[in-house]
Amino acid sequence: MTDNQRNETHFGFRTVAEEEKAGLVHGVFSRVASRYDVMNDLMSVGIHRVWKTAMMDWLAPRDGQHLLDVAGGTGDVAFRFLQRASGARVTVCDMTESMLVEGRKRAEASRLADRLAWVTGDAMKLPFADESFDRYTISFGIRNVTRIPDALAEARRVLKPGGRLMVLEFSQMPVPMLQWLYDRYSFNVIPKMGEIVANDRDSYQYLVESIRKFPDQETFATMIRHAGFGRVQYRNMSMGIAALHSGWKV
């Protein structure tokens, strides 16, 4: 393997230099920020809300916990966590300032402001001290990271001993025919929807492609174990369209 190959990654189906990807991803989310929540509802027919509820059920927020929600731009997971634990705190960290701006506009942000912080930062180099958080979540964001092992290592670094990682991400359906049908929907409907609703077909074409480049459930679980987490488990959501992965810093 050459140095050039080691420094390449994917941006959707395109091969790009590693140092280019963060800027390209930043561009995507800067463009879609104002329509991000609307498009999430449309693309998933609202099912992403069910997945996030399942995430909170498994995470079981408790008073006194401090959650770091990475790539949490518009605050969806943060608000859910705080609504379940009135004595908890959340720090939302996202590399795209415009996503954080949209999150701060939401009514929940004002109501929960005393327990909520918004920080611009990179998942691969978090601007937080070691062992600062009880819980770490990342929802539909880790597939956009240039080097996933680096992000997982950072998650472990900032978690306290006994802390928990939880990742919600699009995944692979175990039934080939269902995956084929889902692919037809994804590639033919979602980019067109992005063009109509967000006036941005290319960004949603990338988002669909990035899902197909993300590791399957077992492969990603192995990556979490290799990052040093224990008790790694996953649960499929909607027959594997998405998956919840959980691990503990032991």
PDB file of N, CA and C in Angstrom, residues 87-162:
ATOM      1  N   GLY A  87     -32.472  16.203  36.007  1.00  0.00           N
ATOM      2  CA  GLY A  87     -31.251  16.631  36.673  1.00  0.00           C
ATOM      3  C   GLY A  87     -29.992  16.316  35.893  1.00  0.00           C
ATOM      4  N   ALA A  88     -30.133  16.021  34.602  1.00  0.00           N
ATOM      5  CA  ALA A  88     -28.979  15.707  33.751  1.00  0.00           C
ATOM      6  C   ALA A  88     -28.514  16.949  33.003  1.00  0.00           C
ATOM      7  N   ARG A  89     -27.345  16.830  32.359  1.00  0.00           N
ATOM      8  CA  ARG A  89     -26.816  17.894  31.510  1.00  0.00           C
ATOM      9  C   ARG A  89     -26.395  17.291  30.167  1.00  0.00           C
ATOM     10  N   VAL A  90     -26.406  18.126  29.125  1.00  0.00           N
ATOM     11  CA  VAL A  90     -25.967  17.677  27.799  1.00  0.00           C
ATOM     12  C   VAL A  90     -25.077  18.735  27.171  1.00  0.00           C
ATOM     13  N   THR A  91     -23.986  18.286  26.575  1.00  0.00           N
ATOM     14  CA  THR A  91     -23.168  19.128  25.707  1.00  0.00           C
ATOM     15  C   THR A  91     -23.332  18.603  24.291  1.00  0.00           C
ATOM     16  N   VAL A  92     -23.801  19.456  23.409  1.00  0.00           N
ATOM     17  CA  VAL A  92     -23.947  19.113  21.996  1.00  0.00           C
ATOM     18  C   VAL A  92     -22.701  19.595  21.270  1.00  0.00           C
ATOM     19  N   CYS A  93     -22.060  18.701  20.547  1.00  0.00           N
ATOM     20  CA  CYS A  93     -20.842  19.041  19.811  1.00  0.00           C
ATOM     21  C   CYS A  93     -21.055  18.710  18.338  1.00  0.00           C
ATOM     22  N   ASP A  94     -20.785  19.680  17.472  1.00  0.00           N
ATOM     23  CA  ASP A  94     -20.954  19.468  16.034  1.00  0.00           C
ATOM     24  C   ASP A  94     -19.903  20.298  15.300  1.00  0.00           C
ATOM     25  N   MET A  95     -19.390  19.759  14.194  1.00  0.00           N
ATOM     26  CA  MET A  95     -18.365  20.477  13.446  1.00  0.00           C
ATOM     27  C   MET A  95     -18.945  21.610  12.599  1.00  0.00           C
ATOM     28  N   THR A  96     -20.278  21.612  12.415  1.00  0.00           N
ATOM     29  CA  THR A  96     -20.907  22.591  11.537  1.00  0.00           C
ATOM     30  C   THR A  96     -21.681  23.604  12.355  1.00  0.00           C
ATOM     31  N   GLU A  97     -21.190  24.810  12.413  1.00  0.00           N
ATOM     32  CA  GLU A  97     -21.800  25.852  13.239  1.00  0.00           C
ATOM     33  C   GLU A  97     -23.244  26.121  12.823  1.00  0.00           C
ATOM     34  N   SER A  98     -23.538  26.060  11.538  1.00  0.00           N
ATOM     35  CA  SER A  98     -24.908  26.352  11.085  1.00  0.00           C
ATOM     36  C   SER A  98     -25.908  25.325  11.609  1.00  0.00           C
ATOM     37  N   MET A  99     -25.470  24.081  11.836  1.00  0.00           N
ATOM     38  CA  MET A  99     -26.353  23.090  12.450  1.00  0.00           C
ATOM     39  C   MET A  99     -26.638  23.466  13.905  1.00  0.00           C
ATOM     40  N   LEU A 100     -25.616  23.912  14.622  1.00  0.00           N
ATOM     41  CA  LEU A 100     -25.810  24.346  16.007  1.00  0.00           C
ATOM     42  C   LEU A 100     -26.735  25.556  16.078  1.00  0.00           C
ATOM     43  N   VAL A 101     -26.603  26.453  15.121  1.00  0.00           N
ATOM     44  CA  VAL A 101     -27.480  27.628  15.068  1.00  0.00           C
ATOM     45  C   VAL A 101     -28.937  27.203  14.953  1.00  0.00           C
ATOM     46  N   GLU A 102     -29.197  26.215  14.081  1.00  0.00           N
ATOM     47  CA  GLU A 102     -30.571  25.724  13.923  1.00  0.00           C
ATOM     48  C   GLU A 102     -31.067  25.090  15.219  1.00  0.00           C
ATOM     49  N   GLY A 103     -30.187  24.364  15.905  1.00  0.00           N
ATOM     50  CA  GLY A 103     -30.582  23.752  17.171  1.00  0.00           C
ATOM     51  C   GLY A 103     -30.963  24.788  18.218  1.00  0.00           C
ATOM     52  N   ARG A 104     -30.181  25.853  18.290  1.00  0.00           N
ATOM     53  CA  ARG A 104     -30.455  26.901  19.288  1.00  0.00           C
ATOM     54  C   ARG A 104     -31.772  27.620  19.022  1.00  0.00           C
ATOM     55  N   LYS A 105     -32.259  27.568  17.781  1.00  0.00           N
ATOM     56  CA  LYS A 105     -33.519  28.239  17.435  1.00  0.00           C
ATOM     57  C   LYS A 105     -34.736  27.495  17.950  1.00  0.00           C
ATOM     58  N   ARG A 106     -34.580  26.220  18.247  1.00  0.00           N
ATOM     59  CA  ARG A 106     -35.726  25.417  18.641  1.00  0.00           C
ATOM     60  C   ARG A 106     -36.230  25.815  20.024  1.00  0.00           C
ATOM     61  N   ALA A 107     -37.531  25.695  20.224  1.00  0.00           N
ATOM     62  CA  ALA A 107     -38.140  26.123  21.483  1.00  0.00           C
ATOM     63  C   ALA A 107     -37.543  25.388  22.669  1.00  0.00           C
ATOM     64  N   GLU A 108     -37.239  24.100  22.474  1.00  0.00           N
ATOM     65  CA  GLU A 108     -36.681  23.311  23.581  1.00  0.00           C
ATOM     66  C   GLU A 108     -35.342  23.878  24.057  1.00  0.00           C
ATOM     67  N   ALA A 109     -34.588  24.477  23.143  1.00  0.00           N
ATOM     68  CA  ALA A 109     -33.270  25.002  23.489  1.00  0.00           C
ATOM     69  C   ALA A 109     -33.378  26.109  24.531  1.00  0.00           C
ATOM     70  N   SER A 110     -34.369  26.961  24.407  1.00  0.00           N
ATOM     71  CA  SER A 110     -34.561  28.035  25.389  1.00  0.00           C
ATOM     72  C   SER A 110     -35.035  27.476  26.721  1.00  0.00           C
ATOM     73  N   ARG A 111     -35.949  26.531  26.657  1.00  0.00           N
ATOM     74  CA  ARG A 111     -36.516  25.978  27.885  1.00  0.00           C
ATOM     75  C   ARG A 111     -35.485  25.190  28.698  1.00  0.00           C
ATOM     76  N   LEU A 112     -34.517  24.577  28.010  1.00  0.00           N
ATOM     77  CA  LEU A 112     -33.533  23.718  28.668  1.00  0.00           C
ATOM     78  C   LEU A 112     -32.145  24.356  28.723  1.00  0.00           C
ATOM     79  N   ALA A 113     -32.073  25.660  28.480  1.00  0.00           N
ATOM     80  CA  ALA A 113     -30.782  26.341  28.300  1.00  0.00           C
ATOM     81  C   ALA A 113     -29.829  26.175  29.480  1.00  0.00           C
ATOM     82  N   ASP A 114     -30.355  26.088  30.695  1.00  0.00           N
ATOM     83  CA  ASP A 114     -29.472  26.009  31.866  1.00  0.00           C
ATOM     84  C   ASP A 114     -28.790  24.651  31.993  1.00  0.00           C
ATOM     85  N   ARG A 115     -29.233  23.666  31.219  1.00  0.00           N
ATOM     86  CA  ARG A 115     -28.628  22.329  31.291  1.00  0.00           C
ATOM     87  C   ARG A 115     -28.028  21.892  29.956  1.00  0.00           C
ATOM     88  N   LEU A 116     -27.871  22.862  29.063  1.00  0.00           N
ATOM     89  CA  LEU A 116     -27.498  22.541  27.687  1.00  0.00           C
ATOM     90  C   LEU A 116     -26.386  23.456  27.208  1.00  0.00           C
ATOM     91  N   ALA A 117     -25.338  22.855  26.615  1.00  0.00           N
ATOM     92  CA  ALA A 117     -24.233  23.638  26.043  1.00  0.00           C
ATOM     93  C   ALA A 117     -24.055  23.238  24.587  1.00  0.00           C
ATOM     94  N   TRP A 118     -23.637  24.203  23.764  1.00  0.00           N
ATOM     95  CA  TRP A 118     -23.431  23.976  22.334  1.00  0.00           C
ATOM     96  C   TRP A 118     -21.972  24.292  22.005  1.00  0.00           C
ATOM     97  N   VAL A 119     -21.259  23.328  21.426  1.00  0.00           N
ATOM     98  CA  VAL A 119     -19.820  23.477  21.188  1.00  0.00           C
ATOM     99  C   VAL A 119     -19.489  23.034  19.769  1.00  0.00           C
ATOM    100  N   THR A 120     -18.711  23.846  19.066  1.00  0.00           N
ATOM    101  CA  THR A 120     -18.217  23.459  17.744  1.00  0.00           C
ATOM    102  C   THR A 120     -16.965  22.616  17.924  1.00  0.00           C
ATOM    103  N   GLY A 121     -16.947  21.426  17.335  1.00  0.00           N
ATOM    104  CA  GLY A 121     -15.790  20.560  17.501  1.00  0.00           C
ATOM    105  C   GLY A 121     -15.812  19.375  16.557  1.00  0.00           C
ATOM    106  N   ASP A 122     -14.663  18.752  16.407  1.00  0.00           N
ATOM    107  CA  ASP A 122     -14.446  17.631  15.504  1.00  0.00           C
ATOM    108  C   ASP A 122     -14.485  16.320  16.292  1.00  0.00           C
ATOM    109  N   ALA A 123     -15.255  15.349  15.824  1.00  0.00           N
ATOM    110  CA  ALA A 123     -15.367  14.059  16.515  1.00  0.00           C
ATOM    111  C   ALA A 123     -14.032  13.344  16.647  1.00  0.00           C
ATOM    112  N   MET A 124     -13.087  13.629  15.741  1.00  0.00           N
ATOM    113  CA  MET A 124     -11.787  12.970  15.785  1.00  0.00           C
ATOM    114  C   MET A 124     -10.800  13.670  16.716  1.00  0.00           C
ATOM    115  N   LYS A 125     -11.165  14.863  17.184  1.00  0.00           N
ATOM    116  CA  LYS A 125     -10.283  15.609  18.095  1.00  0.00           C
ATOM    117  C   LYS A 125     -11.169  16.490  18.972  1.00  0.00           C
ATOM    118  N   LEU A 126     -11.822  15.858  19.914  1.00  0.00           N
ATOM    119  CA  LEU A 126     -12.810  16.555  20.736  1.00  0.00           C
ATOM    120  C   LEU A 126     -12.155  17.580  21.663  1.00  0.00           C
ATOM    121  N   PRO A 127     -12.774  18.753  21.811  1.00  0.00           N
ATOM    122  CA  PRO A 127     -12.192  19.817  22.648  1.00  0.00           C
ATOM    123  C   PRO A 127     -12.584  19.683  24.123  1.00  0.00           C
ATOM    124  N   PHE A 128     -12.427  18.466  24.663  1.00  0.00           N
ATOM    125  CA  PHE A 128     -12.819  18.205  26.048  1.00  0.00           C
ATOM    126  C   PHE A 128     -11.725  17.404  26.749  1.00  0.00           C
ATOM    127  N   ALA A 129     -11.675  17.550  28.053  1.00  0.00           N
ATOM    128  CA  ALA A 129     -10.676  16.841  28.854  1.00  0.00           C
ATOM    129  C   ALA A 129     -11.012  15.356  28.956  1.00  0.00           C
ATOM    130  N   ASP A 130     -10.011  14.571  29.309  1.00  0.00           N
ATOM    131  CA  ASP A 130     -10.212  13.146  29.540  1.00  0.00           C
ATOM    132  C   ASP A 130     -11.267  12.931  30.629  1.00  0.00           C
ATOM    133  N   GLU A 131     -12.056  11.873  30.462  1.00  0.00           N
ATOM    134  CA  GLU A 131     -12.999  11.415  31.491  1.00  0.00           C
ATOM    135  C   GLU A 131     -13.930  12.531  31.964  1.00  0.00           C
ATOM    136  N   SER A 132     -14.554  13.210  30.994  1.00  0.00           N
ATOM    137  CA  SER A 132     -15.427  14.347  31.307  1.00  0.00           C
ATOM    138  C   SER A 132     -16.916  13.998  31.293  1.00  0.00           C
ATOM    139  N   PHE A 133     -17.286  12.885  30.667  1.00  0.00           N
ATOM    140  CA  PHE A 133     -18.704  12.617  30.434  1.00  0.00           C
ATOM    141  C   PHE A 133     -19.098  11.210  30.882  1.00  0.00           C
ATOM    142  N   ASP A 134     -20.377  11.083  31.246  1.00  0.00           N
ATOM    143  CA  ASP A 134     -20.930   9.787  31.650  1.00  0.00           C
ATOM    144  C   ASP A 134     -21.459   9.001  30.452  1.00  0.00           C
ATOM    145  N   ARG A 135     -21.947   9.710  29.466  1.00  0.00           N
ATOM    146  CA  ARG A 135     -22.522   9.079  28.291  1.00  0.00           C
ATOM    147  C   ARG A 135     -22.069   9.826  27.033  1.00  0.00           C
ATOM    148  N   TYR A 136     -21.943   9.069  25.944  1.00  0.00           N
ATOM    149  CA  TYR A 136     -21.553   9.629  24.633  1.00  0.00           C
ATOM    150  C   TYR A 136     -22.508   9.050  23.603  1.00  0.00           C
ATOM    151  N   THR A 137     -23.166   9.931  22.842  1.00  0.00           N
ATOM    152  CA  THR A 137     -24.026   9.481  21.748  1.00  0.00           C
ATOM    153  C   THR A 137     -23.610  10.158  20.453  1.00  0.00           C
ATOM    154  N   ILE A 138     -23.848   9.453  19.364  1.00  0.00           N
ATOM    155  CA  ILE A 138     -23.684  10.036  18.031  1.00  0.00           C
ATOM    156  C   ILE A 138     -24.732   9.384  17.132  1.00  0.00           C
ATOM    157  N   SER A 139     -25.584  10.188  16.532  1.00  0.00           N
ATOM    158  CA  SER A 139     -26.711   9.689  15.745  1.00  0.00           C
ATOM    159  C   SER A 139     -26.590  10.155  14.299  1.00  0.00           C
ATOM    160  N   PHE A 140     -26.492   9.194  13.404  1.00  0.00           N
ATOM    161  CA  PHE A 140     -26.406   9.471  11.971  1.00  0.00           C
ATOM    162  C   PHE A 140     -25.262  10.425  11.647  1.00  0.00           C
ATOM    163  N   GLY A 141     -24.176  10.295  12.401  1.00  0.00           N
ATOM    164  CA  GLY A 141     -23.037  11.174  12.171  1.00  0.00           C
ATOM    165  C   GLY A 141     -21.720  10.452  11.978  1.00  0.00           C
ATOM    166  N   ILE A 142     -21.587   9.261  12.541  1.00  0.00           N
ATOM    167  CA  ILE A 142     -20.264   8.636  12.526  1.00  0.00           C
ATOM    168  C   ILE A 142     -19.864   8.181  11.125  1.00  0.00           C
ATOM    169  N   ARG A 143     -20.832   7.942  10.257  1.00  0.00           N
ATOM    170  CA  ARG A 143     -20.465   7.536   8.891  1.00  0.00           C
ATOM    171  C   ARG A 143     -19.839   8.696   8.103  1.00  0.00           C
ATOM    172  N   ASN A 144     -20.008   9.917   8.599  1.00  0.00           N
ATOM    173  CA  ASN A 144     -19.436  11.085   7.923  1.00  0.00           C
ATOM    174  C   ASN A 144     -18.030  11.422   8.415  1.00  0.00           C
ATOM    175  N   VAL A 145     -17.565  10.704   9.428  1.00  0.00           N
ATOM    176  CA  VAL A 145     -16.242  10.970   9.996  1.00  0.00           C
ATOM    177  C   VAL A 145     -15.162  10.398   9.078  1.00  0.00           C
ATOM    178  N   THR A 146     -14.073  11.119   8.919  1.00  0.00           N
ATOM    179  CA  THR A 146     -13.002  10.673   8.020  1.00  0.00           C
ATOM    180  C   THR A 146     -12.362   9.385   8.505  1.00  0.00           C
ATOM    181  N   ARG A 147     -12.023   9.319   9.781  1.00  0.00           N
ATOM    182  CA  ARG A 147     -11.394   8.115  10.349  1.00  0.00           C
ATOM    183  C   ARG A 147     -12.209   7.663  11.554  1.00  0.00           C
ATOM    184  N   ILE A 148     -13.081   6.701  11.335  1.00  0.00           N
ATOM    185  CA  ILE A 148     -13.991   6.235  12.382  1.00  0.00           C
ATOM    186  C   ILE A 148     -13.230   5.718  13.606  1.00  0.00           C
ATOM    187  N   PRO A 149     -12.138   4.952  13.450  1.00  0.00           N
ATOM    188  CA  PRO A 149     -11.407   4.509  14.651  1.00  0.00           C
ATOM    189  C   PRO A 149     -10.924   5.664  15.518  1.00  0.00           C
ATOM    190  N   ASP A 150     -10.538   6.783  14.901  1.00  0.00           N
ATOM    191  CA  ASP A 150     -10.110   7.948  15.677  1.00  0.00           C
ATOM    192  C   ASP A 150     -11.267   8.516  16.490  1.00  0.00           C
ATOM    193  N   ALA A 151     -12.460   8.554  15.886  1.00  0.00           N
ATOM    194  CA  ALA A 151     -13.633   9.071  16.598  1.00  0.00           C
ATOM    195  C   ALA A 151     -13.990   8.160  17.769  1.00  0.00           C
ATOM    196  N   LEU A 152     -13.902   6.854  17.570  1.00  0.00           N
ATOM    197  CA  LEU A 152     -14.205   5.919  18.656  1.00  0.00           C
ATOM    198  C   LEU A 152     -13.171   6.034  19.780  1.00  0.00           C
ATOM    199  N   ALA A 153     -11.908   6.224  19.418  1.00  0.00           N
ATOM    200  CA  ALA A 153     -10.867   6.410  20.433  1.00  0.00           C
ATOM    201  C   ALA A 153     -11.118   7.670  21.246  1.00  0.00           C
ATOM    202  N   GLU A 154     -11.559   8.738  20.576  1.00  0.00           N
ATOM    203  CA  GLU A 154     -11.876   9.978  21.281  1.00  0.00           C
ATOM    204  C   GLU A 154     -13.090   9.792  22.193  1.00  0.00           C
ATOM    205  N   ALA A 155     -14.058   9.041  21.728  1.00  0.00           N
ATOM    206  CA  ALA A 155     -15.225   8.768  22.577  1.00  0.00           C
ATOM    207  C   ALA A 155     -14.792   8.082  23.865  1.00  0.00           C
ATOM    208  N   ARG A 156     -13.917   7.101  23.746  1.00  0.00           N
ATOM    209  CA  ARG A 156     -13.446   6.389  24.936  1.00  0.00           C
ATOM    210  C   ARG A 156     -12.627   7.316  25.838  1.00  0.00           C
ATOM    211  N   ARG A 157     -11.824   8.190  25.231  1.00  0.00           N
ATOM    212  CA  ARG A 157     -10.982   9.096  26.022  1.00  0.00           C
ATOM    213  C   ARG A 157     -11.821  10.016  26.896  1.00  0.00           C
ATOM    214  N   VAL A 158     -12.896  10.577  26.345  1.00  0.00           N
ATOM    215  CA  VAL A 158     -13.657  11.586  27.093  1.00  0.00           C
ATOM    216  C   VAL A 158     -14.687  10.973  28.036  1.00  0.00           C
ATOM    217  N   LEU A 159     -14.944   9.667  27.916  1.00  0.00           N
ATOM    218  CA  LEU A 159     -15.870   9.017  28.834  1.00  0.00           C
ATOM    219  C   LEU A 159     -15.194   8.687  30.162  1.00  0.00           C
ATOM    220  N   LYS A 160     -15.942   8.793  31.233  1.00  0.00           N
ATOM    221  CA  LYS A 160     -15.462   8.369  32.537  1.00  0.00           C
ATOM    222  C   LYS A 160     -15.436   6.833  32.590  1.00  0.00           C
ATOM    223  N   PRO A 161     -14.655   6.260  33.487  1.00  0.00           N
ATOM    224  CA  PRO A 161     -14.726   4.809  33.672  1.00  0.00           C
ATOM    225  C   PRO A 161     -16.164   4.382  33.984  1.00  0.00           C
ATOM    226  N   GLY A 162     -16.631   3.359  33.296  1.00  0.00           N
ATOM    227  CA  GLY A 162     -18.022   2.949  33.450  1.00  0.00           C
ATOM    228  C   GLY A 162     -18.967   3.714  32.543  1.00  0.00           C
TER     229      GLY A 162
END
